[in-house]
PDB file of C-alpha atoms and ligand atoms in Angstrom:
ATOM      1  CA  MET A  20      12.077   8.453  -3.073  1.00  0.00           C
ATOM      2  CA  SER A  21      14.833  10.728  -4.257  1.00  0.00           C
ATOM      3  CA  ASP A  22      14.474  12.167  -7.657  1.00  0.00           C
ATOM      4  CA  SER A  23      17.983  10.922  -8.707  1.00  0.00           C
ATOM      5  CA  GLY A  24      16.614   7.898 -10.258  1.00  0.00           C
ATOM      6  CA  LEU A  25      14.372   9.848 -12.665  1.00  0.00           C
ATOM      7  CA  PHE A  26      15.136  11.059 -16.029  1.00  0.00           C
ATOM      8  CA  SER A  27      16.124  14.744 -16.034  1.00  0.00           C
ATOM      9  CA  GLY A  28      13.322  17.173 -16.493  1.00  0.00           C
ATOM     10  CA  ASP A  29      12.281  17.765 -20.252  1.00  0.00           C
ATOM     11  CA  GLU A  30      13.648  14.435 -21.409  1.00  0.00           C
ATOM     12  CA  ARG A  31      11.611  12.487 -18.867  1.00  0.00           C
ATOM     13  CA  LYS A  32       8.391  14.507 -19.456  1.00  0.00           C
ATOM     14  CA  LYS A  33       8.528  14.097 -22.981  1.00  0.00           C
ATOM     15  CA  LYS A  34       9.143  10.221 -22.756  1.00  0.00           C
ATOM     16  CA  GLU A  35       6.283  10.076 -20.107  1.00  0.00           C
ATOM     17  CA  ARG A  36       3.861  11.858 -22.498  1.00  0.00           C
ATOM     18  CA  GLU A  37       4.785   9.434 -25.372  1.00  0.00           C
ATOM     19  CA  MET A  38       4.623   6.386 -23.226  1.00  0.00           C
ATOM     20  CA  GLN A  39       1.145   7.495 -21.896  1.00  0.00           C
ATOM     21  CA  ALA A  40      -0.008   8.014 -25.282  1.00  0.00           C
ATOM     22  CA  ALA A  41       1.151   4.621 -26.336  1.00  0.00           C
ATOM     23  CA  LYS A  42      -0.727   3.128 -23.456  1.00  0.00           C
ATOM     24  CA  ARG A  43       2.451   1.729 -21.893  1.00  0.00           C
ATOM     25  CA  LEU A  44       2.906   3.946 -19.066  1.00  0.00           C
ATOM     26  CA  PRO A  45      -0.251   3.985 -16.752  1.00  0.00           C
ATOM     27  CA  PRO A  46      -1.962   7.291 -15.942  1.00  0.00           C
ATOM     28  CA  GLY A  47      -0.406   9.139 -12.861  1.00  0.00           C
ATOM     29  CA  GLN A  48       2.938   7.298 -13.114  1.00  0.00           C
ATOM     30  CA  SER A  49       6.525   8.737 -13.373  1.00  0.00           C
ATOM     31  CA  LEU A  50       9.324   6.947 -15.045  1.00  0.00           C
ATOM     32  CA  THR A  51      12.483   5.738 -13.077  1.00  0.00           C
ATOM     33  CA  LEU A  52      15.660   4.352 -14.166  1.00  0.00           C
ATOM     34  CA  LYS A  53      16.818   3.307 -10.713  1.00  0.00           C
ATOM     35  CA  TRP A  54      14.974   0.604  -8.758  1.00  0.00           C
ATOM     36  CA  PRO A  55      13.629   1.715  -5.564  1.00  0.00           C
ATOM     37  CA  VAL A  56      13.138  -0.666  -2.615  1.00  0.00           C
ATOM     38  CA  LEU A  57       9.796  -0.708  -0.917  1.00  0.00           C
ATOM     39  CA  HIS A  58       8.319  -3.050   1.589  1.00  0.00           C
ATOM     40  CA  TYR A  59       6.505  -3.172   4.927  1.00  0.00           C
ATOM     41  CA  GLY A  60       8.612  -4.612   7.896  1.00  0.00           C
ATOM     42  CA  SER A  61      11.965  -5.975   7.829  1.00  0.00           C
ATOM     43  CA  VAL A  62      14.068  -8.109   5.252  1.00  0.00           C
ATOM     44  CA  PRO A  63      13.757 -11.822   6.220  1.00  0.00           C
ATOM     45  CA  GLU A  64      16.800 -13.806   6.601  1.00  0.00           C
ATOM     46  CA  PHE A  65      17.410 -16.654   3.961  1.00  0.00           C
ATOM     47  CA  GLU A  66      18.354 -20.044   5.334  1.00  0.00           C
ATOM     48  CA  PRO A  67      18.556 -22.441   2.379  1.00  0.00           C
ATOM     49  CA  ALA A  68      18.279 -25.511   4.733  1.00  0.00           C
ATOM     50  CA  LYS A  69      15.172 -24.332   6.221  1.00  0.00           C
ATOM     51  CA  TRP A  70      13.543 -22.700   3.268  1.00  0.00           C
ATOM     52  CA  GLU A  71      10.468 -24.333   1.742  1.00  0.00           C
ATOM     53  CA  PHE A  72       7.934 -23.468  -0.803  1.00  0.00           C
ATOM     54  CA  ARG A  73       4.494 -24.732  -0.005  1.00  0.00           C
ATOM     55  CA  VAL A  74       1.282 -24.848  -2.332  1.00  0.00           C
ATOM     56  CA  TRP A  75      -2.008 -25.979  -0.598  1.00  0.00           C
ATOM     57  CA  GLY A  76      -5.664 -25.451  -0.728  1.00  0.00           C
ATOM     58  CA  LYS A  77      -7.789 -26.027  -3.825  1.00  0.00           C
ATOM     59  CA  VAL A  78      -5.123 -28.169  -5.711  1.00  0.00           C
ATOM     60  CA  GLU A  79      -4.879 -31.804  -6.708  1.00  0.00           C
ATOM     61  CA  ALA A  80      -1.435 -32.148  -5.699  1.00  0.00           C
ATOM     62  CA  PRO A  81      -0.443 -30.078  -2.772  1.00  0.00           C
ATOM     63  CA  THR A  82       3.317 -29.798  -2.692  1.00  0.00           C
ATOM     64  CA  ARG A  83       6.291 -28.662  -0.753  1.00  0.00           C
ATOM     65  CA  TRP A  84       9.784 -28.014  -2.317  1.00  0.00           C
ATOM     66  CA  THR A  85      13.116 -27.571  -0.511  1.00  0.00           C
ATOM     67  CA  TRP A  86      15.479 -24.918  -1.870  1.00  0.00           C
ATOM     68  CA  LYS A  87      17.485 -27.738  -3.656  1.00  0.00           C
ATOM     69  CA  GLU A  88      14.336 -29.284  -5.061  1.00  0.00           C
ATOM     70  CA  PHE A  89      13.100 -25.836  -6.319  1.00  0.00           C
ATOM     71  CA  GLY A  90      16.427 -25.391  -7.914  1.00  0.00           C
ATOM     72  CA  HIS A  91      15.676 -28.192 -10.488  1.00  0.00           C
ATOM     73  CA  LEU A  92      12.683 -26.602 -11.912  1.00  0.00           C
ATOM     74  CA  PRO A  93      13.005 -25.248 -15.480  1.00  0.00           C
ATOM     75  CA  ARG A  94      13.686 -21.479 -15.797  1.00  0.00           C
ATOM     76  CA  ILE A  95      12.422 -19.024 -18.302  1.00  0.00           C
ATOM     77  CA  GLU A  96      13.250 -15.395 -18.993  1.00  0.00           C
ATOM     78  CA  SER A  97      10.714 -12.656 -19.478  1.00  0.00           C
ATOM     79  CA  VAL A  98      11.005  -8.750 -19.872  1.00  0.00           C
ATOM     80  CA  SER A  99       8.321  -6.607 -18.475  1.00  0.00           C
ATOM     81  CA  ASP A 100       7.371  -3.226 -16.927  1.00  0.00           C
ATOM     82  CA  PHE A 101       6.871  -2.757 -13.301  1.00  0.00           C
ATOM     83  CA  HIS A 102       4.354  -0.183 -11.910  1.00  0.00           C
ATOM     84  CA  CYS A 103       4.177   0.715  -8.064  1.00  0.00           C
ATOM     85  CA  VAL A 104       1.105   2.203  -6.575  1.00  0.00           C
ATOM     86  CA  THR A 105       3.254   5.082  -5.032  1.00  0.00           C
ATOM     87  CA  ARG A 106       3.598   6.328  -8.679  1.00  0.00           C
ATOM     88  CA  TRP A 107       6.846   5.200 -10.197  1.00  0.00           C
ATOM     89  CA  SER A 108       7.304   2.782 -12.965  1.00  0.00           C
ATOM     90  CA  ARG A 109      10.381   0.883 -14.133  1.00  0.00           C
ATOM     91  CA  PHE A 110      10.462  -0.370 -17.857  1.00  0.00           C
ATOM     92  CA  ASP A 111      12.131  -3.309 -19.293  1.00  0.00           C
ATOM     93  CA  ASN A 112      12.964  -5.395 -16.393  1.00  0.00           C
ATOM     94  CA  GLN A 113      14.706  -8.657 -17.346  1.00  0.00           C
ATOM     95  CA  TRP A 114      13.398 -11.320 -15.011  1.00  0.00           C
ATOM     96  CA  LYS A 115      14.455 -14.976 -14.834  1.00  0.00           C
ATOM     97  CA  GLY A 116      12.898 -17.625 -12.722  1.00  0.00           C
ATOM     98  CA  ILE A 117      10.245 -20.247 -12.752  1.00  0.00           C
ATOM     99  CA  ALA A 118       7.089 -19.817 -14.777  1.00  0.00           C
ATOM    100  CA  PHE A 119       3.916 -19.617 -12.980  1.00  0.00           C
ATOM    101  CA  ARG A 120       2.534 -22.040 -15.431  1.00  0.00           C
ATOM    102  CA  GLU A 121       5.054 -24.621 -14.497  1.00  0.00           C
ATOM    103  CA  ILE A 122       3.786 -24.525 -10.928  1.00  0.00           C
ATOM    104  CA  LEU A 123       0.223 -24.829 -12.154  1.00  0.00           C
ATOM    105  CA  LYS A 124       1.101 -27.936 -14.288  1.00  0.00           C
ATOM    106  CA  LEU A 125       2.593 -29.619 -11.222  1.00  0.00           C
ATOM    107  CA  VAL A 126      -0.028 -28.724  -8.498  1.00  0.00           C
ATOM    108  CA  LYS A 127      -3.030 -28.869 -10.758  1.00  0.00           C
ATOM    109  CA  PRO A 128      -5.732 -26.455  -9.449  1.00  0.00           C
ATOM    110  CA  THR A 129      -9.105 -27.942  -8.933  1.00  0.00           C
ATOM    111  CA  SER A 130     -12.076 -26.825 -10.831  1.00  0.00           C
ATOM    112  CA  GLU A 131     -13.245 -24.850  -7.671  1.00  0.00           C
ATOM    113  CA  ALA A 132      -9.968 -22.768  -7.425  1.00  0.00           C
ATOM    114  CA  SER A 133     -10.517 -19.131  -8.399  1.00  0.00           C
ATOM    115  CA  HIS A 134      -7.907 -17.127  -6.540  1.00  0.00           C
ATOM    116  CA  VAL A 135      -4.547 -17.333  -4.881  1.00  0.00           C
ATOM    117  CA  LEU A 136      -3.486 -15.708  -1.714  1.00  0.00           C
ATOM    118  CA  VAL A 137       0.269 -15.568  -1.958  1.00  0.00           C
ATOM    119  CA  HIS A 138       2.180 -15.659   1.191  1.00  0.00           C
ATOM    120  CA  ALA A 139       5.567 -14.216   2.205  1.00  0.00           C
ATOM    121  CA  GLY A 140       5.714 -14.988   5.845  1.00  0.00           C
ATOM    122  CA  GLN A 141       5.808 -12.279   8.332  1.00  0.00           C
ATOM    123  CA  GLY A 142       2.192 -11.771   7.878  1.00  0.00           C
ATOM    124  CA  PHE A 143       2.512 -10.474   4.206  1.00  0.00           C
ATOM    125  CA  THR A 144      -0.009 -11.778   1.848  1.00  0.00           C
ATOM    126  CA  ALA A 145      -1.491 -10.616  -1.541  1.00  0.00           C
ATOM    127  CA  ASN A 146      -4.611 -11.929  -3.204  1.00  0.00           C
ATOM    128  CA  VAL A 147      -4.617 -12.422  -7.076  1.00  0.00           C
ATOM    129  CA  PRO A 148      -7.271 -14.125  -9.268  1.00  0.00           C
ATOM    130  CA  LEU A 149      -5.968 -17.398 -10.765  1.00  0.00           C
ATOM    131  CA  VAL A 150      -6.509 -16.165 -14.422  1.00  0.00           C
ATOM    132  CA  ASP A 151      -4.130 -13.195 -13.636  1.00  0.00           C
ATOM    133  CA  LEU A 152      -1.401 -15.813 -12.714  1.00  0.00           C
ATOM    134  CA  ASP A 153      -1.932 -18.080 -15.638  1.00  0.00           C
ATOM    135  CA  ARG A 154      -0.039 -15.983 -18.097  1.00  0.00           C
ATOM    136  CA  ASP A 155       3.190 -16.136 -20.155  1.00  0.00           C
ATOM    137  CA  ASP A 156       4.786 -13.155 -18.149  1.00  0.00           C
ATOM    138  CA  VAL A 157       4.018 -14.407 -14.655  1.00  0.00           C
ATOM    139  CA  LEU A 158       6.922 -15.872 -12.844  1.00  0.00           C
ATOM    140  CA  LEU A 159       8.658 -16.776  -9.641  1.00  0.00           C
ATOM    141  CA  ALA A 160      11.827 -14.721 -10.122  1.00  0.00           C
ATOM    142  CA  THR A 161      15.293 -15.479  -8.781  1.00  0.00           C
ATOM    143  CA  HIS A 162      17.078 -13.039 -11.186  1.00  0.00           C
ATOM    144  CA  HIS A 163      16.764  -9.497 -12.375  1.00  0.00           C
ATOM    145  CA  ASP A 164      18.719  -7.774 -15.230  1.00  0.00           C
ATOM    146  CA  GLY A 165      21.294 -10.693 -15.173  1.00  0.00           C
ATOM    147  CA  GLN A 166      21.944 -10.716 -11.501  1.00  0.00           C
ATOM    148  CA  PRO A 167      20.620 -12.845  -8.575  1.00  0.00           C
ATOM    149  CA  LEU A 168      17.923 -10.693  -6.688  1.00  0.00           C
ATOM    150  CA  SER A 169      19.311  -8.783  -3.862  1.00  0.00           C
ATOM    151  CA  LEU A 170      17.936  -9.533  -0.457  1.00  0.00           C
ATOM    152  CA  ASP A 171      16.121  -6.174  -0.608  1.00  0.00           C
ATOM    153  CA  HIS A 172      14.460  -6.906  -3.814  1.00  0.00           C
ATOM    154  CA  GLY A 173      13.197 -10.441  -2.575  1.00  0.00           C
ATOM    155  CA  TYR A 174      15.965 -12.958  -2.734  1.00  0.00           C
ATOM    156  CA  PRO A 175      15.646 -15.851  -2.929  1.00  0.00           C
ATOM    157  CA  LEU A 176      12.442 -15.796  -4.733  1.00  0.00           C
ATOM    158  CA  ARG A 177       9.615 -13.283  -5.625  1.00  0.00           C
ATOM    159  CA  LEU A 178       6.500 -13.312  -7.500  1.00  0.00           C
ATOM    160  CA  ILE A 179       6.251 -11.065 -10.543  1.00  0.00           C
ATOM    161  CA  VAL A 180       2.817 -10.005 -12.000  1.00  0.00           C
ATOM    162  CA  PRO A 181       3.667  -7.275 -14.422  1.00  0.00           C
ATOM    163  CA  HIS A 182       0.111  -6.229 -15.303  1.00  0.00           C
ATOM    164  CA  LEU A 183      -1.104  -5.351 -11.742  1.00  0.00           C
ATOM    165  CA  TYR A 184       0.304  -2.929  -9.365  1.00  0.00           C
ATOM    166  CA  ALA A 185       3.552  -4.140  -7.727  1.00  0.00           C
ATOM    167  CA  TRP A 186       2.347  -4.840  -4.383  1.00  0.00           C
ATOM    168  CA  LYS A 187       1.042  -7.964  -5.920  1.00  0.00           C
ATOM    169  CA  SER A 188       4.514  -8.936  -6.836  1.00  0.00           C
ATOM    170  CA  VAL A 189       5.269 -10.520  -3.448  1.00  0.00           C
ATOM    171  CA  LYS A 190       8.901 -10.535  -2.273  1.00  0.00           C
ATOM    172  CA  TRP A 191      10.448 -13.423  -0.353  1.00  0.00           C
ATOM    173  CA  VAL A 192       7.374 -15.595  -1.429  1.00  0.00           C
ATOM    174  CA  LYS A 193       7.077 -18.828   0.499  1.00  0.00           C
ATOM    175  CA  GLY A 194       3.687 -20.233  -0.310  1.00  0.00           C
ATOM    176  CA  LEU A 195       0.622 -20.215  -2.469  1.00  0.00           C
ATOM    177  CA  GLU A 196      -2.798 -20.912  -0.935  1.00  0.00           C
ATOM    178  CA  PHE A 197      -5.398 -21.711  -3.802  1.00  0.00           C
ATOM    179  CA  LEU A 198      -8.932 -20.593  -2.814  1.00  0.00           C
ATOM    180  CA  ASN A 199     -12.496 -20.780  -4.209  1.00  0.00           C
ATOM    181  CA  ARG A 200     -12.997 -17.090  -3.384  1.00  0.00           C
ATOM    182  CA  ASP A 201     -11.273 -13.740  -3.159  1.00  0.00           C
ATOM    183  CA  VAL A 202      -9.773 -13.068   0.181  1.00  0.00           C
ATOM    184  CA  ALA A 203      -8.006  -9.800   0.962  1.00  0.00           C
ATOM    185  CA  GLY A 204      -4.198  -9.803   1.566  1.00  0.00           C
ATOM    186  CA  PHE A 205      -2.174  -7.502   3.666  1.00  0.00           C
ATOM    187  CA  TRP A 206      -2.430  -4.270   1.583  1.00  0.00           C
ATOM    188  CA  GLU A 207      -5.967  -5.131   0.414  1.00  0.00           C
ATOM    189  CA  LYS A 208      -7.067  -5.228   4.088  1.00  0.00           C
ATOM    190  CA  ASN A 209      -5.593  -1.834   4.631  1.00  0.00           C
ATOM    191  CA  GLY A 210      -7.374  -0.094   1.942  1.00  0.00           C
ATOM    192  CA  TYR A 211      -5.732  -1.021  -1.223  1.00  0.00           C
ATOM    193  CA  HIS A 212      -7.745  -2.217  -4.216  1.00  0.00           C
ATOM    194  CA  MET A 213      -8.684  -5.834  -4.486  1.00  0.00           C
ATOM    195  CA  TYR A 214      -7.426  -6.174  -7.975  1.00  0.00           C
ATOM    196  CA  GLY A 215      -4.989  -3.264  -8.656  1.00  0.00           C
ATOM    197  CA  ASP A 216      -4.935  -2.589 -12.498  1.00  0.00           C
ATOM    198  CA  PRO A 217      -2.529   0.238 -12.925  1.00  0.00           C
ATOM    199  CA  PHE A 218      -4.047   1.303 -16.349  1.00  0.00           C
ATOM    200  CA  GLN A 219      -7.457   1.810 -14.548  1.00  0.00           C
ATOM    201  CA  GLU A 220      -5.833   3.506 -11.699  1.00  0.00           C
ATOM    202  CA  GLN A 221      -7.144   0.861  -9.215  1.00  0.00           C
ATOM    203  CA  ARG A 222      -4.951   2.201  -6.378  1.00  0.00           C
ATOM    204  CA  TYR A 223      -7.165   2.278  -3.317  1.00  0.00           C
ATOM    205  CA  ASP A 224     -10.694   1.116  -2.669  1.00  0.00           C
ATOM    206  CA  GLU A 225     -13.076   4.209  -2.202  1.00  0.00           C
TER     207      GLU A 225
HETATM  208  N1  MTE I  24       6.825  -9.565   0.968  1.00  0.00           N
HETATM  209  C1  MTE I  24       6.536  -8.344   0.601  1.00  0.00           C
HETATM  210  N2  MTE I  24       6.563  -8.202  -0.858  1.00  0.00           N
HETATM  211  C2  MTE I  24       6.254  -7.048  -1.298  1.00  0.00           C
HETATM  212  C3  MTE I  24       6.070  -5.932  -0.458  1.00  0.00           C
HETATM  213  C4  MTE I  24       6.195  -6.125   0.981  1.00  0.00           C
HETATM  214  O1  MTE I  24       6.022  -5.151   1.802  1.00  0.00           O
HETATM  215  N3  MTE I  24       6.288  -7.337   1.464  1.00  0.00           N
HETATM  216  N4  MTE I  24       5.711  -4.712  -0.982  1.00  0.00           N
HETATM  217  C5  MTE I  24       5.313  -4.560  -2.364  1.00  0.00           C
HETATM  218  C6  MTE I  24       5.286  -3.334  -2.949  1.00  0.00           C
HETATM  219  S1  MTE I  24       4.259  -2.178  -2.474  1.00  0.00           S
HETATM  220  C7  MTE I  24       6.121  -3.072  -4.055  1.00  0.00           C
HETATM  221  S2  MTE I  24       5.984  -1.542  -4.932  1.00  0.00           S
HETATM  222  C8  MTE I  24       7.107  -3.923  -4.490  1.00  0.00           C
HETATM  223  C9  MTE I  24       8.495  -3.253  -4.536  1.00  0.00           C
HETATM  224  O2  MTE I  24       9.448  -4.034  -4.934  1.00  0.00           O
HETATM  225  P1  MTE I  24      10.998  -3.658  -4.958  1.00  0.00           P
HETATM  226  O3  MTE I  24      11.279  -3.150  -3.527  1.00  0.00           O
HETATM  227  O4  MTE I  24      11.723  -4.722  -5.482  1.00  0.00           O
HETATM  228  O5  MTE I  24      11.056  -2.439  -5.783  1.00  0.00           O
HETATM  229  O6  MTE I  24       7.111  -5.096  -3.785  1.00  0.00           O
HETATM  230  C10 MTE I  24       5.995  -5.560  -3.356  1.00  0.00           C
HETATM  231  N5  MTE I  24       6.208  -6.907  -2.789  1.00  0.00           N
HETATM  232 MO1   MO I  25       4.135  -0.456  -4.090  1.00  0.00          MO
END
């Protein structure tokens, strides 16, 4: 990543120290004003007529939505910080999208459900405990800072889980698989931490 998105020298260091003291900037992170693009593989094409969002596994009501159907779900807005394991953090992102709790209300996880494997297609997945998705600030975002997401940042839909490292905030999300156990996703199989709490610096499994 180029340095141009970072605050300049002293100003940034001062802010970082303050934000670390206030427990808002996790340890080992730098602040950026720009929004880097980071992902494995290529950006998938969006074809509205073919797109579908699917929920399956340990739910009472397995569901498929077309893009049009998905568009009728109610929207919320939420402001949160974003922490990438490669050590940049971006504060105050304004997300708009569908509350994850709205999905939970519709699909009704069974009493066995404990984890979700989030699917993006092209083999990208991430595992998240169900309790970590059942939160006010978790959403399936369509907009960022007042603009539709760009293709690079996950258009048409991405998950946002602000309190975990950003590899859990899956771009181009297409499905949710509810499970009764924790199953490693793409980066987790490649050595990343199963949970990924930035404030505990749970970056890689040792
Ligand atoms: N589908 C998909 N989602 C993904 C990734 C990816 O490789 N594929 N990378 C993750 C990582 S490591 C980060 S830091 C964030 C970066 O999001 P951004 O490119 O919008 O900044 O997306 C996450 N979501
Ligand atoms: Mo990341």
